[in-house]
Coordinates of C-alpha atoms in Angstrom, one line a residue:
M106 CA -9.5 -5.0 30.6
S107 CA -8.2 -6.8 27.5
T108 CA -4.7 -8.3 27.6
R109 CA -4.6 -9.3 24.0
S110 CA -1.3 -8.6 22.4
W111 CA -2.6 -9.1 18.9
P112 CA -6.0 -9.9 17.5
G113 CA -6.4 -13.5 16.5
G114 CA -3.9 -14.8 19.1
P115 CA -0.1 -14.7 19.2
P116 CA 1.4 -14.9 15.8
S117 CA 3.2 -18.1 15.0
W118 CA 5.5 -18.3 12.0
H119 CA 4.6 -20.9 9.4
R120 CA 7.2 -20.8 6.6
S121 CA 5.6 -20.4 3.2
S122 CA 7.2 -22.4 0.4
T123 CA 9.5 -20.3 -1.7
S124 CA 10.7 -23.2 -3.8
S125 CA 10.7 -22.5 -7.5
R126 CA 9.0 -24.9 -9.8
P127 CA 10.1 -25.4 -13.4
G128 CA 7.8 -24.7 -16.3
T129 CA 5.7 -27.5 -17.7
G130 CA 7.6 -27.4 -21.0
N131 CA 4.4 -26.2 -22.8
N132 CA 5.2 -22.6 -22.0
P133 CA 8.0 -21.2 -24.2
A134 CA 9.9 -18.3 -22.7
T135 CA 9.0 -16.1 -25.6
L136 CA 5.7 -14.4 -26.4
R137 CA 3.2 -16.3 -28.6
S138 CA 1.5 -14.0 -31.1
H139 CA -1.9 -14.6 -32.7
T140 CA -2.2 -11.8 -35.2
I141 CA -4.0 -11.5 -38.5
H142 CA -1.4 -9.2 -40.1
Y143 CA 2.0 -9.7 -38.5
F144 CA 4.0 -10.7 -35.5
V145 CA 4.3 -8.0 -32.9
P146 CA 7.8 -8.3 -31.2
C147 CA 7.9 -8.2 -27.5
I148 CA 10.1 -5.2 -27.6
R149 CA 7.5 -3.1 -29.5
T150 CA 6.9 0.2 -27.9
T151 CA 3.6 1.4 -26.4
K152 CA 2.9 3.7 -29.4
E153 CA 3.6 0.9 -31.8
F154 CA 1.1 -1.3 -30.0
A155 CA -1.5 1.4 -30.3
M156 CA -1.1 1.2 -34.1
T157 CA -1.9 -2.5 -34.3
A158 CA -5.3 -3.6 -35.6
Q159 CA -8.1 -4.0 -33.1
N160 CA -8.5 -7.7 -34.1
T161 CA -4.9 -8.4 -33.2
F162 CA -4.0 -9.9 -29.9
Q163 CA -1.0 -11.4 -28.1
T164 CA -1.3 -14.5 -26.0
V165 CA 0.9 -15.0 -22.9
D166 CA 0.7 -17.1 -19.9
A167 CA 0.3 -14.3 -17.4
V168 CA -0.4 -10.6 -17.3
V169 CA 0.9 -8.6 -14.4
I170 CA -0.6 -5.1 -13.7
G171 CA 1.6 -2.8 -11.8
A172 CA 5.4 -2.3 -11.5
G173 CA 5.9 -1.6 -7.8
F174 CA 7.1 -4.2 -5.3
G175 CA 4.3 -6.6 -6.1
G176 CA 4.5 -6.4 -9.9
I177 CA 8.3 -6.6 -10.0
Y178 CA 8.3 -9.7 -7.8
A179 CA 5.4 -11.4 -9.6
V180 CA 7.2 -11.1 -13.0
H181 CA 10.4 -12.4 -11.5
K182 CA 8.6 -15.4 -9.9
L183 CA 6.5 -16.3 -12.9
H184 CA 9.1 -15.8 -15.6
N185 CA 12.5 -16.2 -14.1
E186 CA 11.6 -19.1 -11.8
Q187 CA 8.8 -20.8 -13.7
G188 CA 9.6 -20.0 -17.3
L189 CA 6.1 -18.7 -18.0
T190 CA 5.6 -16.0 -20.7
V191 CA 4.7 -12.8 -18.8
V192 CA 3.9 -9.2 -19.8
G193 CA 3.6 -6.5 -17.2
F194 CA 1.9 -3.1 -17.5
D195 CA 2.3 0.2 -15.7
K196 CA 1.0 3.6 -16.7
A197 CA 4.2 5.2 -15.3
D198 CA 7.2 5.5 -17.5
G199 CA 9.3 3.3 -15.2
P200 CA 9.1 0.9 -12.3
G201 CA 8.4 2.0 -8.7
G202 CA 4.6 1.9 -8.2
T203 CA 3.5 4.4 -5.6
W204 CA 7.2 5.5 -5.2
Y205 CA 7.3 6.5 -8.8
W206 CA 4.5 9.0 -8.4
N207 CA 4.9 10.3 -4.9
R208 CA 7.9 12.6 -5.5
Y209 CA 6.8 15.3 -3.1
P210 CA 9.3 17.0 -0.9
G211 CA 10.0 15.0 2.3
A212 CA 8.6 11.7 1.0
L213 CA 9.9 9.0 3.3
S214 CA 9.0 5.4 4.2
D215 CA 7.7 5.0 7.8
T216 CA 9.5 1.6 7.9
E217 CA 13.1 1.2 8.8
S218 CA 15.4 0.9 5.8
H219 CA 16.8 -2.6 6.5
V220 CA 13.3 -4.2 6.3
Y221 CA 11.7 -2.0 3.7
R222 CA 13.1 -4.2 0.9
F223 CA 12.8 -7.6 -0.6
S224 CA 14.1 -10.6 1.4
F225 CA 13.9 -13.3 -1.3
D226 CA 17.5 -13.1 -2.6
K227 CA 20.5 -13.2 -0.2
G228 CA 22.8 -11.6 -2.8
L229 CA 20.4 -8.7 -3.2
L230 CA 20.3 -8.3 0.6
Q231 CA 24.0 -8.4 1.0
D232 CA 24.6 -5.9 -1.8
G233 CA 22.1 -3.4 -0.5
T234 CA 23.0 -0.3 1.3
W235 CA 21.3 2.7 2.9
K236 CA 22.3 6.0 4.5
H237 CA 19.8 6.5 7.3
T238 CA 17.5 4.5 9.6
Y239 CA 14.6 5.4 7.3
I240 CA 14.7 5.4 3.5
T241 CA 13.6 8.2 1.3
Q242 CA 11.5 8.2 -1.9
P243 CA 14.4 8.7 -4.3
E244 CA 16.4 5.9 -2.6
I245 CA 13.4 3.5 -2.8
L246 CA 12.9 4.3 -6.5
E247 CA 16.6 3.7 -7.1
Y248 CA 16.4 0.4 -5.3
L249 CA 13.5 -0.8 -7.3
E250 CA 15.2 0.3 -10.5
D251 CA 18.2 -1.7 -9.5
V252 CA 16.1 -4.8 -8.7
V253 CA 14.4 -4.6 -12.1
D254 CA 17.8 -4.5 -13.9
R255 CA 19.5 -7.0 -11.7
F256 CA 16.9 -9.7 -12.6
D257 CA 16.5 -8.6 -16.2
L258 CA 12.8 -7.7 -15.8
R259 CA 12.6 -4.5 -17.7
R260 CA 12.0 -6.2 -21.1
H261 CA 8.9 -7.8 -19.7
F262 CA 7.2 -4.5 -18.8
R263 CA 5.2 -2.1 -21.0
F264 CA 5.7 1.2 -19.3
G265 CA 3.6 4.2 -20.1
T266 CA 0.7 1.8 -20.7
E267 CA -2.5 1.8 -18.7
V268 CA -4.8 -1.2 -18.5
K269 CA -8.4 -0.2 -19.3
S270 CA -10.3 -3.5 -19.1
A271 CA -10.0 -7.2 -18.4
T272 CA -12.7 -9.6 -19.4
Y273 CA -12.8 -13.4 -18.7
L274 CA -13.5 -15.5 -21.8
E275 CA -15.1 -18.6 -20.2
D276 CA -15.1 -20.7 -23.4
E277 CA -11.3 -20.1 -23.9
G278 CA -10.4 -20.1 -20.2
L279 CA -8.5 -16.9 -20.8
W280 CA -8.5 -13.3 -19.7
E281 CA -8.6 -10.6 -22.4
V282 CA -6.8 -7.5 -21.3
T283 CA -7.0 -4.3 -23.2
T284 CA -4.7 -1.3 -22.8
G285 CA -5.5 2.4 -23.3
G286 CA -3.6 2.3 -26.6
G287 CA -5.9 -0.5 -27.9
A288 CA -3.4 -3.4 -27.6
V289 CA -5.1 -6.6 -26.6
Y290 CA -3.5 -9.5 -24.7
R291 CA -4.9 -12.9 -23.7
A292 CA -3.6 -14.7 -20.7
K293 CA -4.6 -17.6 -18.5
Y294 CA -3.6 -15.7 -15.4
V295 CA -3.9 -12.1 -14.3
I296 CA -1.9 -10.8 -11.3
N297 CA -3.1 -7.5 -10.1
A298 CA -0.3 -5.5 -8.3
V299 CA -2.0 -2.1 -8.6
G300 CA -1.1 -1.1 -5.1
L301 CA -3.0 0.0 -2.0
L302 CA -2.2 3.7 -2.3
S303 CA -2.3 4.8 -5.9
A304 CA -5.9 5.8 -6.8
I305 CA -5.8 9.5 -6.0
N306 CA -8.5 11.0 -3.8
F307 CA -9.1 14.6 -4.9
P308 CA -11.7 16.6 -3.0
N309 CA -14.2 18.6 -5.1
L310 CA -14.0 22.0 -3.5
P311 CA -16.4 24.7 -4.7
G312 CA -14.7 27.1 -7.0
I313 CA -11.5 25.1 -7.4
D314 CA -11.6 25.6 -11.2
T315 CA -11.5 29.4 -10.7
F316 CA -8.2 29.3 -8.9
E317 CA -5.5 31.2 -10.8
G318 CA -2.6 29.5 -9.1
E319 CA -1.3 26.0 -9.2
T320 CA -3.0 22.9 -7.7
I321 CA -0.8 19.8 -7.0
H322 CA -1.7 16.5 -5.5
T323 CA 1.2 15.0 -3.7
A324 CA 0.8 11.7 -5.6
A325 CA 1.2 13.5 -8.9
W326 CA 4.1 15.8 -7.9
P327 CA 6.0 17.1 -10.9
Q328 CA 9.6 15.8 -10.9
G329 CA 12.0 18.5 -9.4
K330 CA 9.1 20.9 -8.7
S331 CA 10.1 23.6 -6.1
L332 CA 7.7 25.9 -4.3
A333 CA 10.5 28.1 -2.8
G334 CA 9.4 31.6 -2.1
R335 CA 5.7 31.0 -2.8
R336 CA 2.5 31.2 -0.7
V337 CA 1.4 27.6 -0.3
G338 CA -1.7 26.0 1.2
V339 CA -1.7 22.4 2.2
I340 CA -4.9 20.4 2.7
G341 CA -4.4 17.2 4.6
T342 CA -2.4 16.3 7.7
G343 CA -2.0 12.6 7.4
S344 CA 1.3 10.9 6.9
T345 CA 1.9 12.5 3.5
G346 CA 0.7 15.9 4.7
Q347 CA 3.0 15.9 7.6
Q348 CA 6.0 15.0 5.5
V349 CA 5.3 17.7 2.8
I350 CA 4.5 20.4 5.4
T351 CA 7.7 19.7 7.3
A352 CA 9.8 19.9 4.1
L353 CA 8.1 23.0 2.6
A354 CA 8.0 25.1 5.7
P355 CA 11.6 26.4 5.6
E356 CA 11.6 27.3 1.9
V357 CA 8.2 28.9 1.2
E358 CA 7.2 32.5 1.8
H359 CA 4.1 31.5 3.8
L360 CA 2.5 28.1 4.5
T361 CA -1.2 27.8 5.5
V362 CA -2.1 24.3 6.8
F363 CA -5.8 23.5 6.6
V364 CA -6.3 21.0 9.5
R365 CA -9.5 18.9 9.4
T366 CA -8.4 16.1 11.7
P367 CA -5.5 16.7 14.1
Q368 CA -3.3 13.6 14.2
Y369 CA -1.4 11.7 16.8
S370 CA 2.2 11.5 15.6
V371 CA 5.6 10.6 17.2
P372 CA 9.2 11.4 16.0
V373 CA 10.4 9.1 13.1
G374 CA 13.9 8.8 14.6
K375 CA 15.7 9.2 11.3
R376 CA 19.4 8.9 12.0
P377 CA 22.5 8.3 9.9
V378 CA 23.8 4.7 9.9
T379 CA 27.4 3.6 9.9
T380 CA 29.0 0.9 7.7
Q381 CA 29.5 -1.1 10.8
Q382 CA 25.8 -1.0 11.7
I383 CA 24.8 -2.1 8.2
D384 CA 27.3 -5.0 8.3
E385 CA 25.9 -6.1 11.6
I386 CA 22.4 -6.1 10.2
K387 CA 23.5 -8.0 7.1
A388 CA 25.2 -10.7 9.3
D389 CA 22.0 -11.2 11.2
Y390 CA 19.5 -11.0 8.3
D391 CA 18.4 -14.6 8.6
N392 CA 17.2 -14.1 12.1
I393 CA 15.8 -10.6 11.3
W394 CA 13.6 -11.9 8.4
A395 CA 12.5 -15.0 10.4
Q396 CA 11.3 -12.7 13.1
V397 CA 9.6 -10.4 10.6
K398 CA 7.6 -13.2 9.0
R399 CA 6.4 -14.7 12.3
S400 CA 5.5 -11.3 13.8
G401 CA 2.3 -9.2 13.7
V402 CA 3.1 -5.9 12.0
A403 CA 6.4 -7.1 10.4
F404 CA 8.4 -3.9 11.1
G405 CA 11.5 -5.7 12.4
F406 CA 10.9 -5.4 16.2
E407 CA 9.5 -7.7 18.8
E408 CA 5.9 -6.7 19.7
S409 CA 5.3 -6.2 23.4
T410 CA 3.5 -8.8 25.5
V411 CA 3.1 -6.5 28.5
P412 CA -0.4 -4.9 29.1
A413 CA -0.2 -1.1 29.7
M414 CA -2.1 -1.2 32.9
S415 CA 0.0 -3.9 34.4
V416 CA 2.7 -1.4 35.3
T417 CA 2.8 1.8 37.3
E418 CA 2.1 5.2 35.8
E419 CA 5.7 6.2 36.1
E420 CA 6.9 2.9 34.5
R421 CA 4.5 3.6 31.6
R422 CA 5.8 7.1 31.2
Q423 CA 9.4 5.8 31.1
V424 CA 8.5 3.3 28.4
Y425 CA 6.7 5.9 26.3
E426 CA 9.6 8.4 26.8
K427 CA 12.1 5.8 25.5
A428 CA 9.9 5.0 22.5
W429 CA 9.4 8.8 21.8
E430 CA 13.2 9.3 21.8
Y431 CA 13.9 6.2 19.6
G432 CA 11.2 7.0 17.1
G433 CA 8.8 5.1 14.9
G434 CA 5.0 5.2 14.8
F435 CA 4.5 1.4 14.7
R436 CA 7.1 0.9 17.4
F437 CA 5.3 3.4 19.6
M438 CA 2.0 1.6 19.3
F439 CA 3.1 -2.1 19.3
E440 CA 6.6 -2.3 20.9
T441 CA 5.7 -0.3 24.1
F442 CA 2.7 -2.3 25.4
S443 CA 0.6 -5.2 24.1
D444 CA -2.9 -3.7 24.2
I445 CA -2.7 -0.1 22.9
A446 CA -4.5 -1.3 19.8
T447 CA -7.1 -3.4 21.6
D448 CA -8.0 -1.7 24.9
E449 CA -9.4 1.8 25.2
E450 CA -7.9 2.4 28.7
A451 CA -4.5 1.3 27.6
N452 CA -4.9 3.4 24.4
E453 CA -5.7 6.5 26.4
T454 CA -2.4 6.3 28.3
A455 CA -0.5 6.5 25.0
A456 CA -2.8 9.1 23.5
S457 CA -2.4 11.3 26.6
F458 CA 1.4 11.1 26.5
I459 CA 1.4 12.2 22.8
R460 CA -1.0 15.0 23.5
N461 CA 1.2 16.4 26.2
K462 CA 4.2 16.2 23.9
I463 CA 2.4 18.3 21.3
V464 CA 1.4 20.9 23.8
E465 CA 5.0 21.0 25.0
T466 CA 6.4 21.4 21.5
I467 CA 4.1 24.1 20.0
K468 CA 4.7 27.4 21.7
D469 CA 1.4 29.2 20.8
P470 CA -1.5 27.7 22.9
E471 CA -4.1 28.4 20.2
T472 CA -2.1 26.7 17.5
A473 CA -1.4 23.8 19.8
R474 CA -5.1 23.5 20.4
K475 CA -5.8 23.3 16.7
L476 CA -3.2 20.5 16.2
T477 CA -3.9 18.4 19.3
P478 CA -6.1 15.4 18.7
T479 CA -8.8 14.2 21.0
G480 CA -10.2 10.7 21.4
L481 CA -8.5 7.5 20.5
F482 CA -5.0 7.0 19.1
A483 CA -6.5 4.6 16.6
R484 CA -5.5 5.5 13.1
R485 CA -2.5 4.1 11.2
P486 CA 0.3 5.2 13.6
L487 CA 2.2 8.2 12.2
C488 CA 5.7 9.4 12.6
D489 CA 7.3 12.6 11.5
D490 CA 10.6 14.5 11.2
G491 CA 9.7 17.7 13.0
Y492 CA 6.1 18.3 12.0
F493 CA 4.9 19.9 15.2
Q494 CA 8.0 22.1 15.5
V495 CA 7.4 23.8 12.1
F496 CA 4.3 25.5 13.6
N497 CA 6.7 27.6 15.7
R498 CA 7.9 29.3 12.5
P499 CA 6.5 32.8 11.8
N500 CA 5.6 31.8 8.2
V501 CA 3.4 28.8 9.2
E502 CA -0.2 29.0 10.3
A503 CA -2.9 26.4 11.1
V504 CA -6.5 26.8 10.1
A505 CA -8.9 24.4 11.8
I506 CA -11.5 23.7 9.1
K507 CA -13.8 21.6 11.2
E508 CA -14.7 24.7 13.2
N509 CA -14.0 27.1 10.3
P510 CA -14.8 25.1 7.1
I511 CA -13.6 26.0 3.6
R512 CA -16.4 27.9 2.0
E513 CA -14.9 28.1 -1.5
V514 CA -11.8 28.5 -3.6
T515 CA -11.5 31.8 -5.5
A516 CA -9.1 33.1 -8.1
K517 CA -6.7 34.3 -5.3
G518 CA -7.0 31.5 -2.7
V519 CA -9.2 29.8 -0.2
V520 CA -12.1 31.5 1.6
T521 CA -13.1 30.0 5.0
E522 CA -16.5 30.3 6.6
D523 CA -15.4 33.3 8.7
G524 CA -15.0 35.2 5.4
V525 CA -11.2 35.3 5.5
L526 CA -9.4 35.0 2.2
H527 CA -6.2 33.0 2.5
E528 CA -4.2 34.2 -0.4
L529 CA -2.2 31.5 -2.1
D530 CA -0.1 30.8 -5.1
V531 CA -0.2 27.1 -4.8
I532 CA -2.7 24.6 -3.2
V533 CA -1.2 21.2 -2.3
F534 CA -3.6 18.4 -1.8
A535 CA -2.3 15.8 0.6
T536 CA -5.7 14.1 0.6
G537 CA -4.6 10.5 0.1
F538 CA -6.2 7.8 -1.9
D539 CA -9.2 5.7 -2.6
A540 CA -7.3 2.9 -0.9
V541 CA -7.3 -0.8 -1.6
D542 CA -10.1 -1.2 -4.1
G543 CA -10.0 2.2 -5.8
N544 CA -7.8 1.1 -8.7
Y545 CA -9.9 -1.9 -9.4
R546 CA -13.1 0.1 -9.7
R547 CA -11.4 2.4 -12.2
M548 CA -10.9 -0.4 -14.6
E549 CA -13.6 -2.3 -16.5
I550 CA -13.2 -5.8 -15.0
S551 CA -15.7 -8.6 -15.9
G552 CA -15.5 -12.2 -14.6
R553 CA -17.6 -15.3 -15.2
D554 CA -21.1 -14.7 -16.4
G555 CA -20.2 -11.1 -17.2
V556 CA -20.1 -10.1 -13.5
N557 CA -18.5 -6.7 -13.2
I558 CA -16.2 -6.1 -10.2
N559 CA -18.1 -3.0 -9.1
D560 CA -21.3 -5.1 -9.0
H561 CA -19.6 -7.9 -7.2
W562 CA -18.2 -5.4 -4.6
D563 CA -21.5 -3.4 -4.4
G564 CA -21.8 -3.6 -0.6
Q565 CA -18.1 -3.6 0.1
P566 CA -14.8 -4.9 -1.4
T567 CA -14.3 -8.5 -0.5
S568 CA -11.9 -11.3 -1.2
Y569 CA -10.7 -14.7 0.0
L570 CA -7.4 -14.4 1.7
G571 CA -6.8 -11.0 0.2
V572 CA -5.6 -12.6 -3.1
S573 CA -8.7 -13.7 -5.0
T574 CA -12.4 -13.2 -5.4
A575 CA -15.3 -15.4 -6.4
K576 CA -16.5 -15.3 -10.1
F577 CA -13.0 -14.2 -11.2
P578 CA -11.0 -17.3 -12.1
N579 CA -7.2 -17.2 -12.2
W580 CA -7.5 -13.5 -11.1
F581 CA -5.1 -12.9 -8.3
M582 CA -4.5 -9.7 -6.3
V583 CA -1.5 -8.5 -4.4
L584 CA -2.7 -6.5 -1.4
G585 CA -6.3 -7.0 -2.4
P586 CA -9.2 -6.3 0.0
N587 CA -8.7 -7.8 3.4
G588 CA -5.0 -8.6 3.0
P589 CA -2.6 -8.1 5.9
F590 CA -2.1 -4.7 7.6
T591 CA 1.7 -4.7 8.0
N592 CA 4.9 -3.4 6.7
L593 CA 4.2 -4.0 3.0
P594 CA 7.2 -5.7 1.4
P595 CA 7.0 -8.8 3.6
S596 CA 3.3 -9.1 3.0
I597 CA 3.8 -8.6 -0.8
E598 CA 6.4 -11.3 -0.8
T599 CA 4.2 -13.7 1.1
Q600 CA 1.3 -13.2 -1.3
V601 CA 3.3 -13.3 -4.5
E602 CA 5.0 -16.5 -3.4
W603 CA 1.6 -18.1 -2.6
I604 CA 0.2 -16.9 -5.9
S605 CA 3.3 -18.2 -7.8
D606 CA 3.1 -21.6 -6.1
T607 CA -0.6 -21.8 -6.9
V608 CA 0.0 -21.0 -10.5
A609 CA 2.8 -23.7 -10.6
Y610 CA 0.4 -26.2 -9.0
A611 CA -2.2 -25.4 -11.6
E612 CA 0.2 -25.8 -14.5
E613 CA 1.6 -29.1 -13.2
N614 CA -1.8 -30.6 -12.5
G615 CA -3.8 -29.6 -15.5
I616 CA -5.9 -27.1 -13.7
R617 CA -7.8 -24.8 -16.1
A618 CA -9.3 -22.4 -13.5
I619 CA -9.1 -21.8 -9.8
E620 CA -11.4 -19.4 -7.9
P621 CA -12.7 -19.2 -4.4
T622 CA -16.2 -20.2 -3.5
P623 CA -18.7 -17.4 -2.4
E624 CA -18.9 -19.2 1.0
A625 CA -15.1 -19.0 1.5
E626 CA -15.1 -15.4 0.5
A627 CA -17.9 -14.5 2.9
E628 CA -16.2 -16.5 5.7
W629 CA -12.9 -14.6 5.2
T630 CA -14.7 -11.3 5.2
E631 CA -16.5 -12.2 8.5
T632 CA -13.2 -13.3 10.0
C633 CA -11.5 -10.0 9.1
T634 CA -14.5 -8.1 10.4
Q635 CA -14.5 -9.9 13.7
I636 CA -10.8 -9.3 14.2
A637 CA -11.1 -5.6 13.3
N638 CA -13.9 -5.3 15.9
M639 CA -11.5 -6.6 18.5
T640 CA -9.4 -3.4 18.0
V641 CA -9.8 0.3 18.6
F642 CA -9.3 1.0 14.9
T643 CA -13.0 0.6 14.1
K644 CA -13.9 3.3 16.6
V645 CA -12.6 6.2 14.5
D646 CA -13.0 7.3 10.9
S647 CA -9.9 6.4 8.9
W648 CA -8.7 5.7 5.4
I649 CA -8.0 2.1 6.4
F650 CA -11.8 1.6 6.4
G651 CA -12.4 3.9 3.4
A652 CA -13.9 6.7 5.4
N653 CA -11.7 9.4 3.7
V654 CA -13.5 9.1 0.4
P655 CA -16.8 11.1 0.1
G656 CA -19.7 8.7 -0.7
K657 CA -17.8 5.6 0.0
K658 CA -19.3 3.2 2.4
P659 CA -16.8 2.5 5.2
S660 CA -16.0 -1.2 5.5
V661 CA -13.2 -3.5 6.7
L662 CA -10.4 -3.5 4.2
F663 CA -7.6 -5.3 6.0
Y664 CA -6.8 -8.5 7.9
L665 CA -5.6 -7.2 11.3
G666 CA -4.5 -10.6 12.6
G667 CA -0.8 -10.2 11.9
L668 CA 1.6 -11.5 9.2
G669 CA 2.6 -14.6 11.1
N670 CA -1.0 -15.7 11.5
Y671 CA -1.8 -14.8 7.9
R672 CA 1.1 -17.0 6.6
G673 CA -0.2 -19.8 8.7
V674 CA -3.7 -19.4 7.2
L675 CA -2.2 -19.6 3.6
D676 CA -0.2 -22.7 4.5
D677 CA -3.3 -24.4 6.0
V678 CA -5.4 -23.6 2.9
T679 CA -2.7 -25.1 0.6
A680 CA -2.1 -28.1 2.8
N681 CA -5.8 -28.9 2.7
G682 CA -6.1 -29.1 -1.1
Y683 CA -6.7 -25.4 -1.6
R684 CA -9.6 -25.4 0.9
G685 CA -12.2 -22.8 -0.1
F686 CA -11.2 -22.9 -3.7
E687 CA -12.9 -24.6 -6.7
L688 CA -10.4 -26.1 -9.0
K689 CA -11.6 -26.9 -12.6
S690 CA -9.4 -29.3 -14.5
E691 CA -8.7 -29.2 -18.3
A692 CA -9.9 -32.8 -18.5
A693 CA -13.3 -32.0 -17.0
V694 CA -13.8 -29.1 -19.4
A695 CA -12.9 -31.2 -22.4
A696 CA -15.3 -33.9 -21.3

């Protein structure tokens, strides 16, 4: 029986440097323009950029792709703290990243409000507020809008602009980045903050083009769209599916839920918070963030060190009952006992408890059977705000499509293998994303020697430390392949700070290019694989290994060793002269 509390050993916090370094003096804080015809001002709109000649390009120090948490912080670190010239791109019309697009009813973070935010600025923390223990999509979007304006970042972004390609020009030591409108930028550094969950996964169902109603993917939900009074089908019962199903059930005429894989889920525990509670959290923020950064999952609670089988069955039941009442998926998996994620016997005790709760909640035994998972509790732990309860409503039904598959979509709805036509006005696809590497593969990215990212990642997406990849100099990724599997904002801050410090080091020391060696990348991939194999997560099909995308080879996509350990690895690499990286100096190139 395993007693590991976290793969890779107990996390130990190694504080990453967050000191800002000034610019070198050779990087003016205004865009440099190299154009044949005229100077293109930095405030020029996307449409105006599209009108410029093809042989016109702008030169900046850094290009940032994406305007979610990662892109926003990267622009702040590189421009506001280092004085570099930076331009950011996002195909959305404003900041927010995944929270800009995922406007579906019920959209909610599964991380508690007080730690689903930036920690880098004490004033920002003290000025922040929230209404409930968990923060909603509109609140997150408003928060990110406020951050952009607070730090005067909006002028550095080109919204409504999609990056189509990026090519490394080895002779110049620059990246050439081209937008969908034809604008061309050259930059020494590219920081990719394209997000884990933004490349939509849309299943190709037979006959979908014949459907006379509406089809909506949850990640492309029209702003303000209401489905009240309509017959709706939802495909997908992961985190997004559970949220949208719970929100739609009271307002639609009829809701048909097509269930492929029943999910383990616990209550989210969303509760109102008082001003006093918020003030107490703010007063303790230094300790809270220190704990987050040395922890495993970085959700703001102490992970358990007690193995599940070291206590009696009744003691386990009491621990699970308390966690069920308090709420939170990651809390249930990691705060209750130390080995639920690493030991199958321990895992079954948690899984059995949740299964019993589902059966107790859903009144109809056949519906309960369709929605009760079997096997390991080994996907990203979910939490919900009344998901199982909605199946007690007379207007909600569950269709188990593993035993009764979807045969086709017709003009009037969805036909299952038993010949039943489920008449629908709207089909909602809560089918998730081509996570982690999907967005990279949808761009044309070519590194040294013309190597395309799709060819480099032919077997599986790989990286060194989740931030860089061989053959792609000065090409940095935020939440790239095999980055930390945690609450995302703390991991994003960790990576952006390391990238920013690395850029500052390169600027101060005349480094023309920095990239990992193939050996270091292979070693990191093997490390992530070994740690993943110490967990139960590898024993089930899941999006965290890419198994949700038809035709995609499942592979390890995350470092499961915890944020504290990850920060220690980054510090060790830096302290040892950027171990695993090849640094090419300007002087060596000139010689």
